[in-house]
Tab-separated table of C-alpha atoms in Angstrom:
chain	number	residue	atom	x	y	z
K	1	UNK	CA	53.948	-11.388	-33.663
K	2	UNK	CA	52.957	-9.259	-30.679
K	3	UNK	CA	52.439	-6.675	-32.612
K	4	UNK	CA	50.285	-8.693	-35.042
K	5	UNK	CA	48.095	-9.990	-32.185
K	6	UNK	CA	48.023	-6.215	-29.880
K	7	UNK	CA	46.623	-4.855	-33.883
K	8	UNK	CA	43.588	-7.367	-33.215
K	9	UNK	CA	42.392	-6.595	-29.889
K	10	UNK	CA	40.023	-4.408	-29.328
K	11	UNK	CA	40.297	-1.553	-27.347
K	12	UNK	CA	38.233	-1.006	-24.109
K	13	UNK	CA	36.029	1.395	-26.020
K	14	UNK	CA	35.231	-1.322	-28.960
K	15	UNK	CA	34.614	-3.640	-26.480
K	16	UNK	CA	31.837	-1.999	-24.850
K	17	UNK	CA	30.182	-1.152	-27.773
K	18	UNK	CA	30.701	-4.816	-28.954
K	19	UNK	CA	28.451	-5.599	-25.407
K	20	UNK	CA	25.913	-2.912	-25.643
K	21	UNK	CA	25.185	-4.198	-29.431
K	22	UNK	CA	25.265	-7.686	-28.027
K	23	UNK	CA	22.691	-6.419	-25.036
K	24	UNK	CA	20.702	-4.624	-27.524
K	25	UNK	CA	20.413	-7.775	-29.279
K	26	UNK	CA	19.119	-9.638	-26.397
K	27	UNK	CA	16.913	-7.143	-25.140
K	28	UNK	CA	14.981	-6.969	-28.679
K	29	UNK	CA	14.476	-10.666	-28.680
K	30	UNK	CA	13.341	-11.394	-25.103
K	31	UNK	CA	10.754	-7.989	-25.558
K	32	UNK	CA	9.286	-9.896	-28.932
K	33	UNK	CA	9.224	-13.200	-27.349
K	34	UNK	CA	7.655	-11.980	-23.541
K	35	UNK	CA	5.345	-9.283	-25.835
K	36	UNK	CA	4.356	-12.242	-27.886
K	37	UNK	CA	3.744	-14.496	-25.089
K	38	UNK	CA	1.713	-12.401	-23.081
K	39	UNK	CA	-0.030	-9.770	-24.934
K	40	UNK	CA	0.173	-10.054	-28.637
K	41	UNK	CA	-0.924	-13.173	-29.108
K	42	UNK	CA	-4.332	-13.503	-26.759
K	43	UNK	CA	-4.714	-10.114	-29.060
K	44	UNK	CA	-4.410	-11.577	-32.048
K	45	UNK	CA	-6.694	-14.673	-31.019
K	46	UNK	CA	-8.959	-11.774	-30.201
K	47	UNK	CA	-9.115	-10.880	-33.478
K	48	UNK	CA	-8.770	-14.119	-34.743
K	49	UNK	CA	-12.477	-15.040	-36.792
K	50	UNK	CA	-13.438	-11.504	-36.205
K	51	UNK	CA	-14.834	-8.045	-37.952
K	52	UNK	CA	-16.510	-5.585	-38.482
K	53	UNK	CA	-20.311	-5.177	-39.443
K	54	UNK	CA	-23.007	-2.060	-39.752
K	55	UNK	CA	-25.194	-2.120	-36.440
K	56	UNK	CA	-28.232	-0.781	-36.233
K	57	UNK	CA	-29.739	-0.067	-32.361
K	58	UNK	CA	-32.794	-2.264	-31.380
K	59	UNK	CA	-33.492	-1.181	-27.715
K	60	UNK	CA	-31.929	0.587	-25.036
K	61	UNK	CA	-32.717	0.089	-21.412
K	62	UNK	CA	-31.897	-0.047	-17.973
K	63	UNK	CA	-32.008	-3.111	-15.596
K	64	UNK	CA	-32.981	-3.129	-12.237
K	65	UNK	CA	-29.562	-4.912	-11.282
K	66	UNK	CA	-26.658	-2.480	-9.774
K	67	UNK	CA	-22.923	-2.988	-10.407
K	68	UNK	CA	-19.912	-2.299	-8.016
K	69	UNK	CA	-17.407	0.049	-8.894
K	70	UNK	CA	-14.077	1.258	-7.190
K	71	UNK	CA	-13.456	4.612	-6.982
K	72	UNK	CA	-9.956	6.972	-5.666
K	73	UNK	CA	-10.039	9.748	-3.749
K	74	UNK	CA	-6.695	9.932	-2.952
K	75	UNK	CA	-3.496	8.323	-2.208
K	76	UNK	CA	-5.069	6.358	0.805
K	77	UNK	CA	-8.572	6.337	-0.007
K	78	UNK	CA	-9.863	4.181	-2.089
K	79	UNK	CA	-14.454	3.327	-2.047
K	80	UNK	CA	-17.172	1.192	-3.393
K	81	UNK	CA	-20.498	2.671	-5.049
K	82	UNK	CA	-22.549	1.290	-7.387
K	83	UNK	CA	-23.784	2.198	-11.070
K	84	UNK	CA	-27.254	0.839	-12.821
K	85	UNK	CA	-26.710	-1.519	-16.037
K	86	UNK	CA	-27.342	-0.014	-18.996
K	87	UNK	CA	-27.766	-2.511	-22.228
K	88	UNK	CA	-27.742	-1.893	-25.531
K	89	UNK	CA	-28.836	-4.515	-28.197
K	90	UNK	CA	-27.811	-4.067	-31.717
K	91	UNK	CA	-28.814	-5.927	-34.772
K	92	UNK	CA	-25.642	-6.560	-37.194
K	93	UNK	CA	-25.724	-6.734	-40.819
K	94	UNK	CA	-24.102	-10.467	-40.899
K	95	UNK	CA	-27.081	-11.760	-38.211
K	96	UNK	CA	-30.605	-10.994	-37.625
K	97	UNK	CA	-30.527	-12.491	-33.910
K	98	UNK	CA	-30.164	-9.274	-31.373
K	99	UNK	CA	-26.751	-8.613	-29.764
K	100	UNK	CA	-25.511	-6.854	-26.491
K	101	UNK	CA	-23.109	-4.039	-27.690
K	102	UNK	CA	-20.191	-3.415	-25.440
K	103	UNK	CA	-17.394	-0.657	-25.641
K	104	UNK	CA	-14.497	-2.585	-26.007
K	105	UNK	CA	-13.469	-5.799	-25.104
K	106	UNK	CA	-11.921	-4.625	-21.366
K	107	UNK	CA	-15.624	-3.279	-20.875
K	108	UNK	CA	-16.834	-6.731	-22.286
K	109	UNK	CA	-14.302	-8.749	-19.732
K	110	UNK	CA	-14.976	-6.408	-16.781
K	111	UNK	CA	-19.182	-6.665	-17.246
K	112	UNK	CA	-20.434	-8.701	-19.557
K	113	UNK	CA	-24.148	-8.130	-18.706
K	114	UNK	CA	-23.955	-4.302	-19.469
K	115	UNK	CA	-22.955	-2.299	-22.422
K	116	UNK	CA	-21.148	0.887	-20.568
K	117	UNK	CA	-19.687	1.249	-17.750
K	118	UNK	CA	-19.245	5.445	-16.073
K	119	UNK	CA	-16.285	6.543	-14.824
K	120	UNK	CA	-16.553	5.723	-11.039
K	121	UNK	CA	-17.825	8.232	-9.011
K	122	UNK	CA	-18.414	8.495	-4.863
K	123	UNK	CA	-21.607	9.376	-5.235
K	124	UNK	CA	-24.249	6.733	-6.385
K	125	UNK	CA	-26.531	9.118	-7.739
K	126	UNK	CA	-23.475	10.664	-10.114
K	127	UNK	CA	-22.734	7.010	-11.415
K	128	UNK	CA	-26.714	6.828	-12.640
K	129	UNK	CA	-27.169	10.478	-14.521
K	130	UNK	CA	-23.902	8.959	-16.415
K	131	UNK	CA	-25.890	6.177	-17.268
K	132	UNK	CA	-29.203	8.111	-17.891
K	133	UNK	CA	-26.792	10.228	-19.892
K	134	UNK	CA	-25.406	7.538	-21.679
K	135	UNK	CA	-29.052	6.345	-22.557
K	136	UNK	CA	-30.171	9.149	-23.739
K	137	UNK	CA	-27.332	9.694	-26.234
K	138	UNK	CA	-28.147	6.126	-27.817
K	139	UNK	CA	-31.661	6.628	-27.969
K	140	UNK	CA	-31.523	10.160	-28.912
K	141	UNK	CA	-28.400	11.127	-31.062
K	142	UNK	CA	-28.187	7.272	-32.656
K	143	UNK	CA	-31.503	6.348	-32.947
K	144	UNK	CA	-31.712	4.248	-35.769
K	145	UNK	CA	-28.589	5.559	-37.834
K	146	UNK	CA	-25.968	2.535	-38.623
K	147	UNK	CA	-22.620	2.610	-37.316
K	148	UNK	CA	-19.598	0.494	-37.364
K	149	UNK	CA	-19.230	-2.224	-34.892
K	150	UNK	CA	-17.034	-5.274	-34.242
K	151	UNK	CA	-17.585	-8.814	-33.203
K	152	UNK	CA	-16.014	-12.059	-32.722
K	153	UNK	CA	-18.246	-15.080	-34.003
K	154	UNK	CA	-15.325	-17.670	-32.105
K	155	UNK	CA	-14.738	-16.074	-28.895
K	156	UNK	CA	-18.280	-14.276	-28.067
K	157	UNK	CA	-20.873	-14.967	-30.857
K	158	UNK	CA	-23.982	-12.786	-28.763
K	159	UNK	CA	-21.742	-9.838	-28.165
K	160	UNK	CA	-20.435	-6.724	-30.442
K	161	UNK	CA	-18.350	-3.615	-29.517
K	162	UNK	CA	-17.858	-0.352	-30.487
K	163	UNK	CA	-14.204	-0.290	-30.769
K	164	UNK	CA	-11.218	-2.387	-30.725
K	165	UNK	CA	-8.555	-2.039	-27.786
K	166	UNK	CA	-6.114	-4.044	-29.831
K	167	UNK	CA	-6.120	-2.153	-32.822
K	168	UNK	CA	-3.510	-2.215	-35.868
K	169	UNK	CA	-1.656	0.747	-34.542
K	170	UNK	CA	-1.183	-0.899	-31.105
K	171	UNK	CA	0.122	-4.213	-32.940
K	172	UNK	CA	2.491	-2.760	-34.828
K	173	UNK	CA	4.362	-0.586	-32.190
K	174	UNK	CA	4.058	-4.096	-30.503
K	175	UNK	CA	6.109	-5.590	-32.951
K	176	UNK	CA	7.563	-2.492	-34.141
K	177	UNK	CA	10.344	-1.817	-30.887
K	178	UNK	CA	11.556	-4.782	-30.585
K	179	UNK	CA	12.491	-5.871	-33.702
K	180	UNK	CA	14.111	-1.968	-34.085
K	181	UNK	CA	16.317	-2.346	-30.933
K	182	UNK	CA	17.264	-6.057	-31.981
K	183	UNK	CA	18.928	-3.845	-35.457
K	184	UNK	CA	20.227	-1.374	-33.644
K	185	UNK	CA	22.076	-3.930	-31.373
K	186	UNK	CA	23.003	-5.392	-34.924
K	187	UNK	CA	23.946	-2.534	-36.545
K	188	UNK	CA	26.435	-1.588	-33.554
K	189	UNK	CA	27.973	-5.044	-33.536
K	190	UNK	CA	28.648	-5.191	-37.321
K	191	UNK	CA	29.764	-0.918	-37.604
K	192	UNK	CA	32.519	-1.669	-34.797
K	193	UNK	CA	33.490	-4.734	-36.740
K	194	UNK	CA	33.742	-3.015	-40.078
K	195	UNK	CA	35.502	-0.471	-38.208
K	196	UNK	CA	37.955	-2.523	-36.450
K	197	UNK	CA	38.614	-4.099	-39.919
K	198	UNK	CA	39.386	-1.264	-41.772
K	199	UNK	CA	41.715	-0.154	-39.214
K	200	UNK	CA	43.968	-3.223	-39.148
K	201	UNK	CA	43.700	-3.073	-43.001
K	202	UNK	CA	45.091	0.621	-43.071
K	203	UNK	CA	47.851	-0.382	-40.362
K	204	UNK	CA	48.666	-3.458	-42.841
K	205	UNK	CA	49.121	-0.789	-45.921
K	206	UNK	CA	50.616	1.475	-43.764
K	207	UNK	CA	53.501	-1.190	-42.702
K	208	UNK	CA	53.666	-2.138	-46.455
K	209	UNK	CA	54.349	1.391	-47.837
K	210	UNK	CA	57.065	1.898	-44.999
């Protein structure tokens, strides 16, 4: 009987990877569940009653108003300038009504009241050839040529943007990891089983034969 009962313990070695799968396990679940929680889900709402739609550019200009910006120079420094708002206002192929394009939606939750915002610079006068710059490039290089945008008629009817931050690449390594170390966890668990198994199994036959 001792014998019987020392065949189906596992050995320290087993039993570790018996925890790591276990841990593996645990780790893929809590990821999807704090991943859904937090991130995928206002991302998905983002895209929730959205698309995509040919824009065509009505008018590009300046206002007078200035933004704030923060800018690094350094470990220890850290400065505010300021940066002109540039707006440019699209028409869309689903709406005739004018609409404020935007890069993405960080741009659109950072400023809503301008279409682009320039990397931060020290110097005020660098922030507004970015714009000018920027300007320029819609007025001149666009023009009137359509192009792809994306809008969201729930979550911001009057606004489109260029790109997506929360594109279907990003979603799926969202989901992707998680659910892959929750099988690997799995798959470790159920191998060291198996393996266990077989090996009392080939003890049993070996007993028999003897």
């Amino acid at each position: 009987m001792a014998r019987s009962r020392a065949a189906y313990e596992y050995t320290e070695a087993e039993d570790k990877s018996i925890r790591l799968g276990f841990l593996l396990i645990a780790a893929g679940l809590l990821s999807l569940l704090g991943l859904g929680c937090c991130w995928l889900r206002p991302a998905l709402q983002e895209r929730g009653g959205g698309g995509s739609a040919n824009c065509t550019v009505l008018a590009v200009r300046q206002l007078g108003e200035r933004f704030a910006c923060t800018f690094s120079c350094g470990a220890a420094c850290r400065g505010t300038a300021r940066y002109p708002c540039l707006q440019v206002l699209v028409r869309t192929s689903r709406s005739s009504a004018p609409a404020l394009l935007h890069e993405d939606e960080r741009q659109l939750r950072t400023n809503p009241k301008c279409s682009y915002i320039p990397p931060c610079a020290r110097d005020d006068q660098e922030n507004s050839e970015n714009v000018t710059y920027k300007q320029k490039y819609w007025k001149e290089k666009v023009g009137s040529q359509p192009f792809t945008c994306y809008f969201n008629q729930h979550l911001r009817p009057d606004d489109v943007m260029l790109k997506r931050t929360h594109d279907e690449t990003v979603l799926l390594h969202c989901f992707l990891w998680p659910v892959v170390t929750f099988l690997v966890g799995v798959l470790i668990v159920v191998l060291t089983i198996c393996a266990k198994s077989l090996a009392i199994r080939a003890e049993a036959i070996k007993k028999k034969k003897h």
